XYZ file of C-alpha atoms in Angstrom:
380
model
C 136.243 86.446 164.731
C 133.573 88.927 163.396
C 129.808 89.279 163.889
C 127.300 90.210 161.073
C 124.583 92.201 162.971
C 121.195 93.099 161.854
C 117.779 93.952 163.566
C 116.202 90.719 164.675
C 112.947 90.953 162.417
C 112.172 93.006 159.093
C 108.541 93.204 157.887
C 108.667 94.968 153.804
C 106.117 94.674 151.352
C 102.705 95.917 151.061
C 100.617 96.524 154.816
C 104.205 96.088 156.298
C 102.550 98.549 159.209
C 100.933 94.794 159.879
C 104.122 93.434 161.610
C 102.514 95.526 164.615
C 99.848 93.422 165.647
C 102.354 91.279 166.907
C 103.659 93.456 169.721
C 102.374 92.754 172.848
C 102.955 94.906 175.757
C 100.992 98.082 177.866
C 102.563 100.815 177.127
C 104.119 102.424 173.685
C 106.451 105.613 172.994
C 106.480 107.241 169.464
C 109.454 109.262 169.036
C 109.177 111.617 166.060
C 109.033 114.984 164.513
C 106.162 117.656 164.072
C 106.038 116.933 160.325
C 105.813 112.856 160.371
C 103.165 113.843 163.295
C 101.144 116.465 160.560
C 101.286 113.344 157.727
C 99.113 111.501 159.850
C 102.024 108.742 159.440
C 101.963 108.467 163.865
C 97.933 108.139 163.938
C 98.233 105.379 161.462
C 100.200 103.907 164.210
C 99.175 104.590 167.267
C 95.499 103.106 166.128
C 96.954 99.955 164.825
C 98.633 100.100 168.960
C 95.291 100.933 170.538
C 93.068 98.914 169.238
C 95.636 96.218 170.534
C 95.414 97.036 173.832
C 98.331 99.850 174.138
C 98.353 102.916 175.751
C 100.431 105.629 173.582
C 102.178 108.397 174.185
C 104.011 110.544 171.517
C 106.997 112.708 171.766
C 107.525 114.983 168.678
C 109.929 116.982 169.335
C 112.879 115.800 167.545
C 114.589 118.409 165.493
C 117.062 117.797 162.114
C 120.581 116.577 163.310
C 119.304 115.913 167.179
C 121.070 117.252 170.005
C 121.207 116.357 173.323
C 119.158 118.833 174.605
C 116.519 117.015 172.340
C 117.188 113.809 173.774
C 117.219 114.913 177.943
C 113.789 116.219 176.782
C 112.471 113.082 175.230
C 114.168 111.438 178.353
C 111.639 113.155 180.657
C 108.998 112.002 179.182
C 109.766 107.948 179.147
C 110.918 108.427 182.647
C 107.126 109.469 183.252
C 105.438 107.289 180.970
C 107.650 104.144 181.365
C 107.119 102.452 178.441
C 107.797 99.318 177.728
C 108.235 99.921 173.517
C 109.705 102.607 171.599
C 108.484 103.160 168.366
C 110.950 105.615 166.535
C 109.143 106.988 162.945
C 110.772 109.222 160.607
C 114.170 109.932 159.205
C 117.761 109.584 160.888
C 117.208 112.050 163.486
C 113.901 109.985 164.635
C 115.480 106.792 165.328
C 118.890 108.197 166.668
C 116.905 110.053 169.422
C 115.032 106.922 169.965
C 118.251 104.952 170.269
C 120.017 107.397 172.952
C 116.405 108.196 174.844
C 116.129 104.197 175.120
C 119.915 103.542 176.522
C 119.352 106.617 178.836
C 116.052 104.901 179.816
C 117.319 101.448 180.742
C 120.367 102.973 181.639
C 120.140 105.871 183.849
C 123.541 105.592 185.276
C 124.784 106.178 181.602
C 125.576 109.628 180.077
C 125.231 110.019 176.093
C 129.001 110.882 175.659
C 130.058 107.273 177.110
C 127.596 105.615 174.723
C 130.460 102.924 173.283
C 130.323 99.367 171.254
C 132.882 97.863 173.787
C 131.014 98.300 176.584
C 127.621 95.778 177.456
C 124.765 97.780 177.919
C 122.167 94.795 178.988
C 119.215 96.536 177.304
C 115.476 94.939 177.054
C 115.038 95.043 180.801
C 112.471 97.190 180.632
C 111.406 97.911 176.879
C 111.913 96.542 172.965
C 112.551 98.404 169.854
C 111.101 99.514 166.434
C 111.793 101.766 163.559
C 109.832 102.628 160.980
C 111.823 104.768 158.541
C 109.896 107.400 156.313
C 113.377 108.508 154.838
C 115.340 106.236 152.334
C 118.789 107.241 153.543
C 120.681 107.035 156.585
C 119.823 103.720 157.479
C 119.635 103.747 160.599
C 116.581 101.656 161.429
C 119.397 98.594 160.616
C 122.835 100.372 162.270
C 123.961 100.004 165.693
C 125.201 103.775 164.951
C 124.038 106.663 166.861
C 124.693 110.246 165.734
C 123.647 112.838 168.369
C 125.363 116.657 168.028
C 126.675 118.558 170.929
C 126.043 122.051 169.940
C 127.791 123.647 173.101
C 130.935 122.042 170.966
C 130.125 122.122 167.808
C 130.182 118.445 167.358
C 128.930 115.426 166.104
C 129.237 112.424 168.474
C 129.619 109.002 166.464
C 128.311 106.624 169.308
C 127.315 103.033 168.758
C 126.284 99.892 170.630
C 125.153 96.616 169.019
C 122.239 96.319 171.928
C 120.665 99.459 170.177
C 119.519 97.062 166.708
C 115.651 97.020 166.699
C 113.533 93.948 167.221
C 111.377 95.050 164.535
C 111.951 97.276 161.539
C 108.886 98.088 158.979
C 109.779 99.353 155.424
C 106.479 100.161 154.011
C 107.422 102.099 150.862
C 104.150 104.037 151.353
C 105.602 106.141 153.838
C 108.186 107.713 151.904
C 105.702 109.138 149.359
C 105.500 112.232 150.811
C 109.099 113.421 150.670
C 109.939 116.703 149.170
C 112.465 116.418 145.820
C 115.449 118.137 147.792
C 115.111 115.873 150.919
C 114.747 112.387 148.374
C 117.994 113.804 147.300
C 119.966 114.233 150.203
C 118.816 110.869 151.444
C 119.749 108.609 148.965
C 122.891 110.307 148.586
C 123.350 109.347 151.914
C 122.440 106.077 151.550
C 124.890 105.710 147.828
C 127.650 107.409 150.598
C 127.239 104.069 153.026
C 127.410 101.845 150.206
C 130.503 103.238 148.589
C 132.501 103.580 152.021
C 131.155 99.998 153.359
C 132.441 98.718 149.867
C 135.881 99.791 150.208
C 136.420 99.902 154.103
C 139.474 97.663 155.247
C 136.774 95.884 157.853
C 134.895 94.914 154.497
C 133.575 91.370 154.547
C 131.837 89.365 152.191
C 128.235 89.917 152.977
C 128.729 93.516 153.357
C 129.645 93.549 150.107
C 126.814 91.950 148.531
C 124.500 94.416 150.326
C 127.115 97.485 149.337
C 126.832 96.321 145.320
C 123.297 95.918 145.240
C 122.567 99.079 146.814
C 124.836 101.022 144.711
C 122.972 99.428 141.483
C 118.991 100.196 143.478
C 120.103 103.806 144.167
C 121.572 104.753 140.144
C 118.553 103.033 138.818
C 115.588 104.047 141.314
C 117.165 107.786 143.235
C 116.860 109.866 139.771
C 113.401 108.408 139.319
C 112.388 109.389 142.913
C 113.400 112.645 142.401
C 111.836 113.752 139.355
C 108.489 112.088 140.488
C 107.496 111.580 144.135
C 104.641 109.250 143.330
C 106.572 106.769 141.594
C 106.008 103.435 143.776
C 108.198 101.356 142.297
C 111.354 104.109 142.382
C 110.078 104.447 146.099
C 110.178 100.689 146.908
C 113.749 100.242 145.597
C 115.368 102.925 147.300
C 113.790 102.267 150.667
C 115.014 98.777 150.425
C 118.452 100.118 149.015
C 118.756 102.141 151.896
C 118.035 99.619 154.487
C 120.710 97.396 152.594
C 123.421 100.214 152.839
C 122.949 100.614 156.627
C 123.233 96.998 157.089
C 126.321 97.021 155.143
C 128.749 99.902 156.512
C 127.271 99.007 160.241
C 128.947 95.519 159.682
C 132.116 97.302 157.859
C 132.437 100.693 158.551
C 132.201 104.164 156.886
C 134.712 105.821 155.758
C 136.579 109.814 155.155
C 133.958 111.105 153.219
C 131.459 110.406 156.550
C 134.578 112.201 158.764
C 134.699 115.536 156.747
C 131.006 115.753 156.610
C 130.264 114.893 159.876
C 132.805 117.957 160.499
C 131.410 120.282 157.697
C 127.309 119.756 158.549
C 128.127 120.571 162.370
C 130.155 123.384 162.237
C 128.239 125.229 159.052
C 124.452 123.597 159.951
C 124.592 121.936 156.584
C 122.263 118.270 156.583
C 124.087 115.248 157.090
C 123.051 113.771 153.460
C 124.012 117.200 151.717
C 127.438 117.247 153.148
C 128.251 113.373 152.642
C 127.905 114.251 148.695
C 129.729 116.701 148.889
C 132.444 114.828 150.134
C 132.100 111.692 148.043
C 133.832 111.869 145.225
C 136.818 113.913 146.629
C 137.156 110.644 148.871
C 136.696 108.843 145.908
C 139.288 110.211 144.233
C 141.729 110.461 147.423
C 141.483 106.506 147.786
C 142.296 105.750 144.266
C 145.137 103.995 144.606
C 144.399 102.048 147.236
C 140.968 100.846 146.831
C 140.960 101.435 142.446
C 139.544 97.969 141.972
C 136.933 97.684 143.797
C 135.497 101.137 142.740
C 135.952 100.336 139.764
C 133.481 96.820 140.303
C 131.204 99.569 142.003
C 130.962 102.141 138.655
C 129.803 98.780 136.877
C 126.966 98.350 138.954
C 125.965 102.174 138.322
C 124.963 101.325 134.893
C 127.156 104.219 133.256
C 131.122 103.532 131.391
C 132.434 106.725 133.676
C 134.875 106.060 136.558
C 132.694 106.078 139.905
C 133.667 109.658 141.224
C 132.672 110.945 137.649
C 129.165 109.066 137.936
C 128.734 109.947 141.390
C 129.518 113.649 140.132
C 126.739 113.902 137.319
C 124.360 111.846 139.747
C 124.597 114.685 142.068
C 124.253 117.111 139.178
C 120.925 115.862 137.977
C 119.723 115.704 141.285
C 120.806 119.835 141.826
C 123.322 119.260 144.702
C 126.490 120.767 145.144
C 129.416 119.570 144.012
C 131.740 121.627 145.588
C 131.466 123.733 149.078
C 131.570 127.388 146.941
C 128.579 126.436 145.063
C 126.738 126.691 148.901
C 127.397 129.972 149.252
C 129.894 129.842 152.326
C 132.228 132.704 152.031
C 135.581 131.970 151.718
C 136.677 133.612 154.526
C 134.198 132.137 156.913
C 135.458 128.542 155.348
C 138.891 128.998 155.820
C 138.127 130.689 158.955
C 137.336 127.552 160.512
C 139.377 124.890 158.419
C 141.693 124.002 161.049
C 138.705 123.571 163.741
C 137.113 121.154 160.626
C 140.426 119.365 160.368
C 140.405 118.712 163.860
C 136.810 117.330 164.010
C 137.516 115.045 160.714
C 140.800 113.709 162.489
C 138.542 112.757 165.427
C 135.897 111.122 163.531
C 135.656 107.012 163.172
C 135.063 107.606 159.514
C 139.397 107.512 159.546
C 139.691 104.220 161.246
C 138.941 102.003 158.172
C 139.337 104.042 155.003
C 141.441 102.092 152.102
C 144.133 104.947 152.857
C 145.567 105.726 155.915
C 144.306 109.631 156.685
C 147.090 112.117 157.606
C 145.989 116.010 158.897
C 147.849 118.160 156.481
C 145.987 115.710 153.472
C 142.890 116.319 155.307
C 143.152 119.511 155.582
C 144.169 119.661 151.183
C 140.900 117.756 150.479
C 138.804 120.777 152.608
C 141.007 123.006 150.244
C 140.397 121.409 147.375
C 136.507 120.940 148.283
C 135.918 124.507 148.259
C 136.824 125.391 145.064
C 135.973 122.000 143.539
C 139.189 120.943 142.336
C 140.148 117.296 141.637
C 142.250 115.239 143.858
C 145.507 115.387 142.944
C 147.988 114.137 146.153
C-alpha cells in the first residue's frame, strides 16, 4: 500500500496572506532570515497575527543551508516563548529550521540526527504549522523532507517525517518578487531537479507524475522569463506554483543521484543546494539513460524544445549563467580531487541512491564526479 501526502490546506491566488485570519491560537513563532525580515515580508505577517489576537515573536536567525547550531538556537527561543504556531517564511532553509525547531519542540526527548519517517512522532500536542515560501524552489513548504547540515562533519542530513507536512501553506506569488536573478536561478533549477528525479524514481506513482510533467512544462516556459525580468507576475505565479507541484511530487516518489552528489558537493565545497543540483542534472540524466530513456524522453516533450532532456536541461542552465560543469566554478583541481573519495562516500550515503532508475555502484559514482569536473558526457 502507498500514501500520497500533502499539507492539509493550500491557500494561492491573489491576498493568499488571507488564509491567516483563520488561525486561532495565543501565541505565534516566525522563523526566518535577516533578509525576508528587511523586505518587510514578516511585518506583513505578524500584523495580519496581531490584530487577531496573537502575540508574536520572531526568530531570524536562520542562515543558507541551516545547521544545527542554527536550529539549538531557534530551539531556545520556542522553549521560552512556547508557542503554539510556527510560521516558517522564506526559502528552504526557513522552513527546514522550522520543521526540526518544531519536532525538537514537541519532542524534547528527540535529537535531530534520529529525525526518521519510520518512526511516529505524535506532533500537534502543543503547536500547528505554516509555510509561506518566498523562494520558488525547494519545495519544501509541501515535503515531509528535512535537510539540516552538520558542519562538525561536513554533512548534509536527509531527515524526514510525514508529521512535519504543514496545516497551512500560502503561495502568494507577490512574495517572490523580490528575488535577485542568480537566486531565481538556482531555485527553479532546484525545483526542474525534483521534477525530473520524482519522474523517473522507481517509487514513481501516478499522481506524482502528473505533478512531475506539469512542473517540468511551468518551469521551461515561466524560469527564463523570471530571470530576465523580476517583475514579471505572471512568470512569478507559474513557477511558485511549479515549485510547490515538484515538492509534492518527489516527497511522494523520491529524488534521485543527481540530489546524492549535490547534497555531497554543496556541503563539502559551501556551494547552494540549487547550484549544485544543476550541476548534477544532466550527468544523472545521461547516467540513467538506459534505464529510464522513455520517460525522459515524455519529459523533453513537455520542455517545449526537439533536444533530448539532458541537452535542454544543458542550454536552460546556459541562458540562465550557471555552470555546467564543476571547473567552470573555479574549484581547483587539486582541491576537487583532493576530496573525491570523501564526496563519494557522502553520495553513497545519501537517499538520493535508494530509488534512482539505475542501481548506483561507488567506482560509477565516483566516474560521474570525474567526469563532472571537466564536463564530459556520460559515457559508462
Amino acid at each position: 500500500m502507498w500514501w500520497f501526502v500533502v499539507p492539509s490546506k493550500i491557500a494561492f491566488g491573489e491576498d493568499a496572506l488571507d488564509a491567516l485570519n483563520e488561525l486561532s491560537g495565543k501565541r505565534a513563532l516566525i522563523i526566518t532570515d535577516k533578509i525576508i525580515t528587511n523586505l518587510g515580508y514578516v511585518k506583513l505577517v505578524e500584523d495580519r497575527l496581531k490584530e487577531h489576537g496573537f502575540s508574536v515573536v520572531c526568530f531570524d536567525d536562520v542562515e543558507p543551508e541551516p545547521s544545527t547550531e542554527v536550529v539549538h538556537k531557534a530551539l531556545e527561543v520556542a522553549n521560552g516563548f512556547k508557542p503554539d504556531w510556527f510560521i516558517a517564511i522564506g526559502g528552504g532553509s526557513s522552513m527546514d529550521t522550522a520543521k526540526a525547531v518544531w519536532i525538537l519542540y514537541e519532542r524534547p526527548d528527540k535529537k535531530i540526527e534520529e529525525i526518521n519517517p519510520l518512526e511516529p512522532l505524535e506532533l500537534r500536542k502543543k503547536a500547528r504549522f505554516v509555510c509561506i515560501p518566498t523562494t520558488s524552489g525547494t519545495g519544501s513548504e509541501s515535503t515531509w523532507a528535512i535537510v539540516i547540515t552538520d558542519k562538525e562533519s561536513m554533512r548534509k542530513m536527509e531527515l524526514a517525517s510525514r508529521e512535519v507536512l504543514p496545516d497551512l501553506v500560502i503561495l502568494d506569488p507577490k512574495l517572490t518578487l523580490s528575488m535577485p536573478p542568480r537566486l531565481t536561478a538556482d531555485t527553479g533549477i532546484d525545483a526542474l531537479a525534483h521534477s525530473v528525479e520524482a519522474y523517473v524514481s522507481t517509487w514513481r506513482n501516478d499522481f506524482s507524475d502528473a505533478l512531475a510533467e506539469k512542473a517540468v512544462e511551468l518551469i521551461f516556459k515561466y524560469l527564463p522569463r523570471a530571470y530576465r525580468n523580476g517583475d514579471d507576475v505572471k512568470a512569478r505565479e507559474g513557477m511558485h506554483y511549479a515549485a510547490d507541484m515538484a515538492g509534492m511530487a518527489f516527497s511522494n516518489s523520491q529524488i534521485g543521484i543527481a540530489h546524492a552528489l549535490a547534497h555531497a558537493f554543496g556541503a563539502i565545497f559551501h556551494v547552494p543546494h540549487g547550484r549544485s543540483v544543476g550541476l548534477f542534472l544532466p550527468y544523472s540524466i545521461q547516467y540513467n539513460w538506459k534505464y529510464a530513456s522513455d520517460r525522459y524522453r515524455k519529459l523533453a516533450e513537455r520542455t517545449g524544445t526537439n533536444k533530448n532532456l539532458d541537452q535542454a536541461i544543458t542550454e536552460l542552465l546556459k541562458e540562465l549563467e550557471q555552470p555546467t560543469s564543476v571547473k567552470e566554478m573555479n574549484i581547483p583541481k587539486d582541491k576537487y580531487f583532493e576530496k573525491l573519495n570523501l564526496l563519494v562516500s557522502r553520495a553513497m550515503e545519501s537517499t538520493g541512491i535508494i530509488a534512482n532508475p539505475r542501481p548506483v555502484e561507488e567506482r560509477e559514482c565516483k566516474k560521474i564526479f570525474e567526469y563532472a569536473y571537466e564536463g564530459l558526457k556520460i559515457d559508462f
